[in-house]
PDB file of C-alpha atoms in Angstrom:
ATOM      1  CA  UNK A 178       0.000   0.000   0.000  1.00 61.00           C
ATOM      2  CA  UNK A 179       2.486   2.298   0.987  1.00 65.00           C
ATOM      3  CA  UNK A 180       4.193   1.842  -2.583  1.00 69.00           C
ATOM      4  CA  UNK A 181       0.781   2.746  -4.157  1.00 71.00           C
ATOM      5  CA  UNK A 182       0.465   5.975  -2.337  1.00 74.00           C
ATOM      6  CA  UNK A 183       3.882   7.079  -3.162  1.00 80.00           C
ATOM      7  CA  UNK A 184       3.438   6.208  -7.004  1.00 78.00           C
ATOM      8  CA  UNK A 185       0.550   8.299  -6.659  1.00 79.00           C
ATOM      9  CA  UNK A 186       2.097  11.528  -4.947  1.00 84.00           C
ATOM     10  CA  UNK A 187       4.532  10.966  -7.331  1.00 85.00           C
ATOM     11  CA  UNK A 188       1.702  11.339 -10.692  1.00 82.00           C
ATOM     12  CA  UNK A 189       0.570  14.236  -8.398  1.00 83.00           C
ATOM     13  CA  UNK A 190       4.150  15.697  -8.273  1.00 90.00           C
ATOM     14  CA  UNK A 191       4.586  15.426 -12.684  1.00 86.00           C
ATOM     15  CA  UNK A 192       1.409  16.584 -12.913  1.00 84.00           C
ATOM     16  CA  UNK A 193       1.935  19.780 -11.203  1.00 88.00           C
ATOM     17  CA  UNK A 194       5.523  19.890 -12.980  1.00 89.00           C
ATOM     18  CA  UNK A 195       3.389  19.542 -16.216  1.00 85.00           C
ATOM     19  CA  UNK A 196       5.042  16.321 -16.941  1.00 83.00           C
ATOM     20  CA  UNK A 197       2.565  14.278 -18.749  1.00 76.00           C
ATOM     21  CA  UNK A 198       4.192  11.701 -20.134  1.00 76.00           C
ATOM     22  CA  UNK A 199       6.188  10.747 -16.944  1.00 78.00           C
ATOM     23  CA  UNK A 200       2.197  11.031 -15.273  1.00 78.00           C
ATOM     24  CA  UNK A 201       1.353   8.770 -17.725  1.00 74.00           C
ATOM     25  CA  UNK A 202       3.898   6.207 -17.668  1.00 72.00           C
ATOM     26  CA  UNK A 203       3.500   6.149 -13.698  1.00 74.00           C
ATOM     27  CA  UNK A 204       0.244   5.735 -14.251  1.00 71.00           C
ATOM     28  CA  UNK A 205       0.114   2.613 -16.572  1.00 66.00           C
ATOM     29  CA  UNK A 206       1.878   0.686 -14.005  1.00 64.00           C
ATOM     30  CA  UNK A 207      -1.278   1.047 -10.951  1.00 65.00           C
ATOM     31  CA  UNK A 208      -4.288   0.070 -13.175  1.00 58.00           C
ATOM     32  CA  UNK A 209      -6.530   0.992 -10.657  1.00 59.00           C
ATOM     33  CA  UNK A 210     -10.091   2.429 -11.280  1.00 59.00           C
ATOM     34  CA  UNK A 211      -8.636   5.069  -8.911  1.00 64.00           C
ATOM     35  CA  UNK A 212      -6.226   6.574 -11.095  1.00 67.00           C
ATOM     36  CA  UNK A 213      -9.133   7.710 -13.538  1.00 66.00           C
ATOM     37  CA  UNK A 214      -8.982  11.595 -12.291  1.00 71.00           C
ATOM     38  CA  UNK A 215      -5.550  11.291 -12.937  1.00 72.00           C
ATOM     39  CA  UNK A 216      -6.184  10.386 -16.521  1.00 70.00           C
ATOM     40  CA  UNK A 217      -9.090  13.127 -16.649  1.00 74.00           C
ATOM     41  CA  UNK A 218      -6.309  15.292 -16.034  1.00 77.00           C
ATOM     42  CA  UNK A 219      -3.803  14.637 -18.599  1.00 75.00           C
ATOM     43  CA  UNK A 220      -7.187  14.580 -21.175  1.00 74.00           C
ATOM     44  CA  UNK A 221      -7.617  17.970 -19.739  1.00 80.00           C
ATOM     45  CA  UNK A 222      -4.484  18.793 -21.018  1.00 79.00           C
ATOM     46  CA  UNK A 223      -4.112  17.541 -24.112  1.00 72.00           C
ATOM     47  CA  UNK A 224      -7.407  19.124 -25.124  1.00 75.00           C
ATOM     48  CA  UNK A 225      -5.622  22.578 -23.786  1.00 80.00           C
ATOM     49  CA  UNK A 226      -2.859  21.846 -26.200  1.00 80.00           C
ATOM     50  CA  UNK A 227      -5.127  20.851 -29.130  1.00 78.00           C
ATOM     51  CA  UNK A 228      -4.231  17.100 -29.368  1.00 73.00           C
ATOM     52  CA  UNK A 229      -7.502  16.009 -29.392  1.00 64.00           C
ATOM     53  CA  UNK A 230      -6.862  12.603 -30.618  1.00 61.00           C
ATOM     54  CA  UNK A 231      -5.047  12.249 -27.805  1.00 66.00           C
ATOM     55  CA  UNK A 232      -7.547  13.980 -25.353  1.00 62.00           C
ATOM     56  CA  UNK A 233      -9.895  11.065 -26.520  1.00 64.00           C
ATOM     57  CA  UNK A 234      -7.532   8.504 -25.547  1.00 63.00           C
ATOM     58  CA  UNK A 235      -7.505   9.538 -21.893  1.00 64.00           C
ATOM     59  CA  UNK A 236     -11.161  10.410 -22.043  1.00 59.00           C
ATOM     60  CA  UNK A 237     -12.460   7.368 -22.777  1.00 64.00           C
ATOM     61  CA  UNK A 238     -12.092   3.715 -22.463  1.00 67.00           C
ATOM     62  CA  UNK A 239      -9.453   2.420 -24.749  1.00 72.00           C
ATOM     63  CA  UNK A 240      -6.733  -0.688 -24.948  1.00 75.00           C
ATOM     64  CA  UNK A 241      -3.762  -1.779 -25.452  1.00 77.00           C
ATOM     65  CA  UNK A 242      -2.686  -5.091 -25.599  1.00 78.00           C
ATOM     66  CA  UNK A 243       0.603  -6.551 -25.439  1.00 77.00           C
ATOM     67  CA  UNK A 244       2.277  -9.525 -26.205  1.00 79.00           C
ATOM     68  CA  UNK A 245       6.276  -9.492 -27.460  1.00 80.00           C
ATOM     69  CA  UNK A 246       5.720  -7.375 -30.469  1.00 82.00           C
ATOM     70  CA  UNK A 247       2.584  -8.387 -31.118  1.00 85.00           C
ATOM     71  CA  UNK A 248       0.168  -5.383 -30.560  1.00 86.00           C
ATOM     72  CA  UNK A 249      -3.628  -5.210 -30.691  1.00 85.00           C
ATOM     73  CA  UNK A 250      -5.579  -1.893 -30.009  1.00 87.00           C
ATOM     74  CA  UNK A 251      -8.876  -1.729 -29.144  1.00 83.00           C
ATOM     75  CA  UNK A 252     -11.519   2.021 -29.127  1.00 80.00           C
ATOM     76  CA  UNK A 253     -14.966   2.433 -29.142  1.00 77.00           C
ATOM     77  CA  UNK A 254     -14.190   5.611 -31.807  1.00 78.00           C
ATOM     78  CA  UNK A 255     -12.450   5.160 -34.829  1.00 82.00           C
ATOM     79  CA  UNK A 256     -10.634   8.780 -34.079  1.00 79.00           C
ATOM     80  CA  UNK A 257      -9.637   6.749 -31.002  1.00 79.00           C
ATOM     81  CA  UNK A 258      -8.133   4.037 -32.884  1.00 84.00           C
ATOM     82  CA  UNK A 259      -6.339   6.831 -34.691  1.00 85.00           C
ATOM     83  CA  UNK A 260      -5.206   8.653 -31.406  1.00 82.00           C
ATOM     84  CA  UNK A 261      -3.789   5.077 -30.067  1.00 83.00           C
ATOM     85  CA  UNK A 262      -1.655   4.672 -33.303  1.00 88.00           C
ATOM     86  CA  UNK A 263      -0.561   7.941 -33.098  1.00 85.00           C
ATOM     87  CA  UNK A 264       0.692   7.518 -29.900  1.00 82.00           C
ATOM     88  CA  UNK A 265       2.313   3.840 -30.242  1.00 85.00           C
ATOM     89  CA  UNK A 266       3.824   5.587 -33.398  1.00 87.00           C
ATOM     90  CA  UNK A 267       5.008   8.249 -32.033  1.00 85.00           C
ATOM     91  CA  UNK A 268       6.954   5.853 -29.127  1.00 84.00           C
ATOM     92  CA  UNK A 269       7.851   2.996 -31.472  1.00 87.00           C
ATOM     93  CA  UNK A 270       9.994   5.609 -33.531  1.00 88.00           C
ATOM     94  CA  UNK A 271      11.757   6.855 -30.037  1.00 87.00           C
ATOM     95  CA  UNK A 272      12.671   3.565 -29.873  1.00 89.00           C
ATOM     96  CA  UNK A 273      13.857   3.769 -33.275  1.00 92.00           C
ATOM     97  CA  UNK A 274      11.111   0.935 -34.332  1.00 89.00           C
ATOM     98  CA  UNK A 275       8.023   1.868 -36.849  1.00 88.00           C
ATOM     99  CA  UNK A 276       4.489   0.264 -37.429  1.00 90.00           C
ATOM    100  CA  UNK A 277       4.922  -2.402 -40.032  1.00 90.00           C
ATOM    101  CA  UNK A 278       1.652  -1.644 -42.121  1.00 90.00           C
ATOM    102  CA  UNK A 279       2.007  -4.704 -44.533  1.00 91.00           C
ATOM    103  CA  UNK A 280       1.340  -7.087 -41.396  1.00 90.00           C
ATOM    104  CA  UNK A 281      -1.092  -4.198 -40.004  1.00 92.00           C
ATOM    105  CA  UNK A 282      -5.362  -3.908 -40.480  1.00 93.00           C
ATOM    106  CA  UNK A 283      -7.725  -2.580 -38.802  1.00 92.00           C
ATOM    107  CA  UNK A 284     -11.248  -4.626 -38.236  1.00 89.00           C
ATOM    108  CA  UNK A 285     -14.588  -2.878 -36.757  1.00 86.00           C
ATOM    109  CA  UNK A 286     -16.825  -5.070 -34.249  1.00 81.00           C
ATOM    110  CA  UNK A 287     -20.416  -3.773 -32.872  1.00 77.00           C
ATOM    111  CA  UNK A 288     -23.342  -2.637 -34.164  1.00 78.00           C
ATOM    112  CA  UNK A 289     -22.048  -0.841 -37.431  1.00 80.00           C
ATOM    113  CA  UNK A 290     -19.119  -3.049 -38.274  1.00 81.00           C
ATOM    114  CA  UNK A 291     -20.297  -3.374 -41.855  1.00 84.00           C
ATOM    115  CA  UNK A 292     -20.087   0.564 -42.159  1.00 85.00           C
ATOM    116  CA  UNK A 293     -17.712   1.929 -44.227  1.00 85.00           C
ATOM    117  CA  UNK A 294     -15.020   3.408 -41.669  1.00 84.00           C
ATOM    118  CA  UNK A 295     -12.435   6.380 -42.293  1.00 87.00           C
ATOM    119  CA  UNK A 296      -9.348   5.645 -43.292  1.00 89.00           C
ATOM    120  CA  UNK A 297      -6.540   5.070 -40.370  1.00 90.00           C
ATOM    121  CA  UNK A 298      -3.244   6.113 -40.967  1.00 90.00           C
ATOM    122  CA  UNK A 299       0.122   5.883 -39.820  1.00 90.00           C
ATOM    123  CA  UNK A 300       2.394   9.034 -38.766  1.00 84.00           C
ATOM    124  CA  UNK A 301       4.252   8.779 -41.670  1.00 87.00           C
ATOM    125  CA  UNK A 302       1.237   8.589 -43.983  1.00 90.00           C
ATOM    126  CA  UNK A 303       1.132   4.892 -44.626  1.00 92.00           C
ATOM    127  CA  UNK A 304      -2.916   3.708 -44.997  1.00 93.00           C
ATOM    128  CA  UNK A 305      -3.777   0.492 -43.028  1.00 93.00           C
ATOM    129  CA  UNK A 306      -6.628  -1.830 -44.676  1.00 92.00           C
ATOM    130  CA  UNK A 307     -10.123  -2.590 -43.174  1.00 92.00           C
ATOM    131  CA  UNK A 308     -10.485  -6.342 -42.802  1.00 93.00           C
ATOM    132  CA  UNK A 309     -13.365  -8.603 -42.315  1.00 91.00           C
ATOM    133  CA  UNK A 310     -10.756 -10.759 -39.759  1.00 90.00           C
ATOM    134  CA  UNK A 311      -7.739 -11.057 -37.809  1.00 88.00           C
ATOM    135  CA  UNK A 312      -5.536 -13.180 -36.211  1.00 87.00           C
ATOM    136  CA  UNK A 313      -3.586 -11.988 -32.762  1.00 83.00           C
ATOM    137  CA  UNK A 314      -1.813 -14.679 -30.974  1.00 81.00           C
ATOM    138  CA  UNK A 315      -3.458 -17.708 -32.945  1.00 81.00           C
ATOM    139  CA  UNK A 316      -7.106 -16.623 -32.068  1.00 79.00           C
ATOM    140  CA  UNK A 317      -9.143 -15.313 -34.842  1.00 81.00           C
ATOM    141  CA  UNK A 318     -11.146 -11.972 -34.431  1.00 81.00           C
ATOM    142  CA  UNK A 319     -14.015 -11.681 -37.644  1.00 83.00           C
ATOM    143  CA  UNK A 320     -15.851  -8.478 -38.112  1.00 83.00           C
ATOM    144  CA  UNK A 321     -19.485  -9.168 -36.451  1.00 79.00           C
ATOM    145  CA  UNK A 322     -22.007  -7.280 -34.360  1.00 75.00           C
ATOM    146  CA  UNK A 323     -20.117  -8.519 -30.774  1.00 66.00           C
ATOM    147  CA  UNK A 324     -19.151  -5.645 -28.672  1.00 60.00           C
ATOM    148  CA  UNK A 325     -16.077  -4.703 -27.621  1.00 57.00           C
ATOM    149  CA  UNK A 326     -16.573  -5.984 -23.866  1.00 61.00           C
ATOM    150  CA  UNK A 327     -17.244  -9.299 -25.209  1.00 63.00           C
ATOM    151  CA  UNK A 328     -14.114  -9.599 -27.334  1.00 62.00           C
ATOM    152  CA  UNK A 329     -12.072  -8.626 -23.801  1.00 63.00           C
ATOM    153  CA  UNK A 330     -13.526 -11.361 -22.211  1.00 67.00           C
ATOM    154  CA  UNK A 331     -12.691 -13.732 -24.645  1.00 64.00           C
ATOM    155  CA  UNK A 332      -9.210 -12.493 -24.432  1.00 62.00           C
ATOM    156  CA  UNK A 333      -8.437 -12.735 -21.252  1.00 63.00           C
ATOM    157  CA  UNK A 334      -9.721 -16.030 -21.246  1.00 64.00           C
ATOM    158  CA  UNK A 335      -7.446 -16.669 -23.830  1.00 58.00           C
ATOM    159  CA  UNK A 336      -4.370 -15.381 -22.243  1.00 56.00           C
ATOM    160  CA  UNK A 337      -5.295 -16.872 -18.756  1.00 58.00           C
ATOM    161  CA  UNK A 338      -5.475 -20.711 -20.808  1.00 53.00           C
ATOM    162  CA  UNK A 339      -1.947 -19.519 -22.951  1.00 50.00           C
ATOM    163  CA  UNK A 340      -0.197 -19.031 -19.860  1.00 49.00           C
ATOM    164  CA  UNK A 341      -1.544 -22.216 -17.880  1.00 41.00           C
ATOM    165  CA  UNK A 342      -0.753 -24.223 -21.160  1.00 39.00           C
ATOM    166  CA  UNK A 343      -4.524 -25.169 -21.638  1.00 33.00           C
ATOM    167  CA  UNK A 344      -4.630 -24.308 -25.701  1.00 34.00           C
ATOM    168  CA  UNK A 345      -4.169 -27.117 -28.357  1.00 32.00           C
ATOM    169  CA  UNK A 346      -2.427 -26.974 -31.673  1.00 28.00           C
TER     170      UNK A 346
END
Protein backbone atom coordinates (compact mmCIF):
# COMPACT_ATOMS: atom_id res chain seq x y z
CA UNK A 1 0.00 0.00 0.00
CA UNK A 2 2.49 2.30 0.99
CA UNK A 3 4.19 1.84 -2.58
CA UNK A 4 0.78 2.75 -4.16
CA UNK A 5 0.46 5.97 -2.34
CA UNK A 6 3.88 7.08 -3.16
CA UNK A 7 3.44 6.21 -7.00
CA UNK A 8 0.55 8.30 -6.66
CA UNK A 9 2.10 11.53 -4.95
CA UNK A 10 4.53 10.97 -7.33
CA UNK A 11 1.70 11.34 -10.69
CA UNK A 12 0.57 14.24 -8.40
CA UNK A 13 4.15 15.70 -8.27
CA UNK A 14 4.59 15.43 -12.68
CA UNK A 15 1.41 16.58 -12.91
CA UNK A 16 1.93 19.78 -11.20
CA UNK A 17 5.52 19.89 -12.98
CA UNK A 18 3.39 19.54 -16.22
CA UNK A 19 5.04 16.32 -16.94
CA UNK A 20 2.57 14.28 -18.75
CA UNK A 21 4.19 11.70 -20.13
CA UNK A 22 6.19 10.75 -16.94
CA UNK A 23 2.20 11.03 -15.27
CA UNK A 24 1.35 8.77 -17.73
CA UNK A 25 3.90 6.21 -17.67
CA UNK A 26 3.50 6.15 -13.70
CA UNK A 27 0.24 5.74 -14.25
CA UNK A 28 0.11 2.61 -16.57
CA UNK A 29 1.88 0.69 -14.00
CA UNK A 30 -1.28 1.05 -10.95
CA UNK A 31 -4.29 0.07 -13.17
CA UNK A 32 -6.53 0.99 -10.66
CA UNK A 33 -10.09 2.43 -11.28
CA UNK A 34 -8.64 5.07 -8.91
CA UNK A 35 -6.23 6.57 -11.09
CA UNK A 36 -9.13 7.71 -13.54
CA UNK A 37 -8.98 11.60 -12.29
CA UNK A 38 -5.55 11.29 -12.94
CA UNK A 39 -6.18 10.39 -16.52
CA UNK A 40 -9.09 13.13 -16.65
CA UNK A 41 -6.31 15.29 -16.03
CA UNK A 42 -3.80 14.64 -18.60
CA UNK A 43 -7.19 14.58 -21.17
CA UNK A 44 -7.62 17.97 -19.74
CA UNK A 45 -4.48 18.79 -21.02
CA UNK A 46 -4.11 17.54 -24.11
CA UNK A 47 -7.41 19.12 -25.12
CA UNK A 48 -5.62 22.58 -23.79
CA UNK A 49 -2.86 21.85 -26.20
CA UNK A 50 -5.13 20.85 -29.13
CA UNK A 51 -4.23 17.10 -29.37
CA UNK A 52 -7.50 16.01 -29.39
CA UNK A 53 -6.86 12.60 -30.62
CA UNK A 54 -5.05 12.25 -27.80
CA UNK A 55 -7.55 13.98 -25.35
CA UNK A 56 -9.90 11.07 -26.52
CA UNK A 57 -7.53 8.50 -25.55
CA UNK A 58 -7.51 9.54 -21.89
CA UNK A 59 -11.16 10.41 -22.04
CA UNK A 60 -12.46 7.37 -22.78
CA UNK A 61 -12.09 3.71 -22.46
CA UNK A 62 -9.45 2.42 -24.75
CA UNK A 63 -6.73 -0.69 -24.95
CA UNK A 64 -3.76 -1.78 -25.45
CA UNK A 65 -2.69 -5.09 -25.60
CA UNK A 66 0.60 -6.55 -25.44
CA UNK A 67 2.28 -9.53 -26.21
CA UNK A 68 6.28 -9.49 -27.46
CA UNK A 69 5.72 -7.38 -30.47
CA UNK A 70 2.58 -8.39 -31.12
CA UNK A 71 0.17 -5.38 -30.56
CA UNK A 72 -3.63 -5.21 -30.69
CA UNK A 73 -5.58 -1.89 -30.01
CA UNK A 74 -8.88 -1.73 -29.14
CA UNK A 75 -11.52 2.02 -29.13
CA UNK A 76 -14.97 2.43 -29.14
CA UNK A 77 -14.19 5.61 -31.81
CA UNK A 78 -12.45 5.16 -34.83
CA UNK A 79 -10.63 8.78 -34.08
CA UNK A 80 -9.64 6.75 -31.00
CA UNK A 81 -8.13 4.04 -32.88
CA UNK A 82 -6.34 6.83 -34.69
CA UNK A 83 -5.21 8.65 -31.41
CA UNK A 84 -3.79 5.08 -30.07
CA UNK A 85 -1.65 4.67 -33.30
CA UNK A 86 -0.56 7.94 -33.10
CA UNK A 87 0.69 7.52 -29.90
CA UNK A 88 2.31 3.84 -30.24
CA UNK A 89 3.82 5.59 -33.40
CA UNK A 90 5.01 8.25 -32.03
CA UNK A 91 6.95 5.85 -29.13
CA UNK A 92 7.85 3.00 -31.47
CA UNK A 93 9.99 5.61 -33.53
CA UNK A 94 11.76 6.86 -30.04
CA UNK A 95 12.67 3.57 -29.87
CA UNK A 96 13.86 3.77 -33.28
CA UNK A 97 11.11 0.94 -34.33
CA UNK A 98 8.02 1.87 -36.85
CA UNK A 99 4.49 0.26 -37.43
CA UNK A 100 4.92 -2.40 -40.03
CA UNK A 101 1.65 -1.64 -42.12
CA UNK A 102 2.01 -4.70 -44.53
CA UNK A 103 1.34 -7.09 -41.40
CA UNK A 104 -1.09 -4.20 -40.00
CA UNK A 105 -5.36 -3.91 -40.48
CA UNK A 106 -7.73 -2.58 -38.80
CA UNK A 107 -11.25 -4.63 -38.24
CA UNK A 108 -14.59 -2.88 -36.76
CA UNK A 109 -16.82 -5.07 -34.25
CA UNK A 110 -20.42 -3.77 -32.87
CA UNK A 111 -23.34 -2.64 -34.16
CA UNK A 112 -22.05 -0.84 -37.43
CA UNK A 113 -19.12 -3.05 -38.27
CA UNK A 114 -20.30 -3.37 -41.85
CA UNK A 115 -20.09 0.56 -42.16
CA UNK A 116 -17.71 1.93 -44.23
CA UNK A 117 -15.02 3.41 -41.67
CA UNK A 118 -12.43 6.38 -42.29
CA UNK A 119 -9.35 5.65 -43.29
CA UNK A 120 -6.54 5.07 -40.37
CA UNK A 121 -3.24 6.11 -40.97
CA UNK A 122 0.12 5.88 -39.82
CA UNK A 123 2.39 9.03 -38.77
CA UNK A 124 4.25 8.78 -41.67
CA UNK A 125 1.24 8.59 -43.98
CA UNK A 126 1.13 4.89 -44.63
CA UNK A 127 -2.92 3.71 -45.00
CA UNK A 128 -3.78 0.49 -43.03
CA UNK A 129 -6.63 -1.83 -44.68
CA UNK A 130 -10.12 -2.59 -43.17
CA UNK A 131 -10.48 -6.34 -42.80
CA UNK A 132 -13.37 -8.60 -42.32
CA UNK A 133 -10.76 -10.76 -39.76
CA UNK A 134 -7.74 -11.06 -37.81
CA UNK A 135 -5.54 -13.18 -36.21
CA UNK A 136 -3.59 -11.99 -32.76
CA UNK A 137 -1.81 -14.68 -30.97
CA UNK A 138 -3.46 -17.71 -32.95
CA UNK A 139 -7.11 -16.62 -32.07
CA UNK A 140 -9.14 -15.31 -34.84
CA UNK A 141 -11.15 -11.97 -34.43
CA UNK A 142 -14.01 -11.68 -37.64
CA UNK A 143 -15.85 -8.48 -38.11
CA UNK A 144 -19.48 -9.17 -36.45
CA UNK A 145 -22.01 -7.28 -34.36
CA UNK A 146 -20.12 -8.52 -30.77
CA UNK A 147 -19.15 -5.64 -28.67
CA UNK A 148 -16.08 -4.70 -27.62
CA UNK A 149 -16.57 -5.98 -23.87
CA UNK A 150 -17.24 -9.30 -25.21
CA UNK A 151 -14.11 -9.60 -27.33
CA UNK A 152 -12.07 -8.63 -23.80
CA UNK A 153 -13.53 -11.36 -22.21
CA UNK A 154 -12.69 -13.73 -24.65
CA UNK A 155 -9.21 -12.49 -24.43
CA UNK A 156 -8.44 -12.74 -21.25
CA UNK A 157 -9.72 -16.03 -21.25
CA UNK A 158 -7.45 -16.67 -23.83
CA UNK A 159 -4.37 -15.38 -22.24
CA UNK A 160 -5.30 -16.87 -18.76
CA UNK A 161 -5.47 -20.71 -20.81
CA UNK A 162 -1.95 -19.52 -22.95
CA UNK A 163 -0.20 -19.03 -19.86
CA UNK A 164 -1.54 -22.22 -17.88
CA UNK A 165 -0.75 -24.22 -21.16
CA UNK A 166 -4.52 -25.17 -21.64
CA UNK A 167 -4.63 -24.31 -25.70
CA UNK A 168 -4.17 -27.12 -28.36
CA UNK A 169 -2.43 -26.97 -31.67
Amino acid sequence: MFLYRATLNAVDAAIKARQWLKAVQMLAVLMKPEVQSYYKKIAQHHGNMGEYEVQIIFSISTFIVLYADDILLLAPLIVALQGLLRVCGDELSSLDMHINTKKSACLRIGPRHDKICATITTRYGCKLSWVDEIRYLGVFIVRSILNSNALLTMLNAVFAEQQMGFLGK
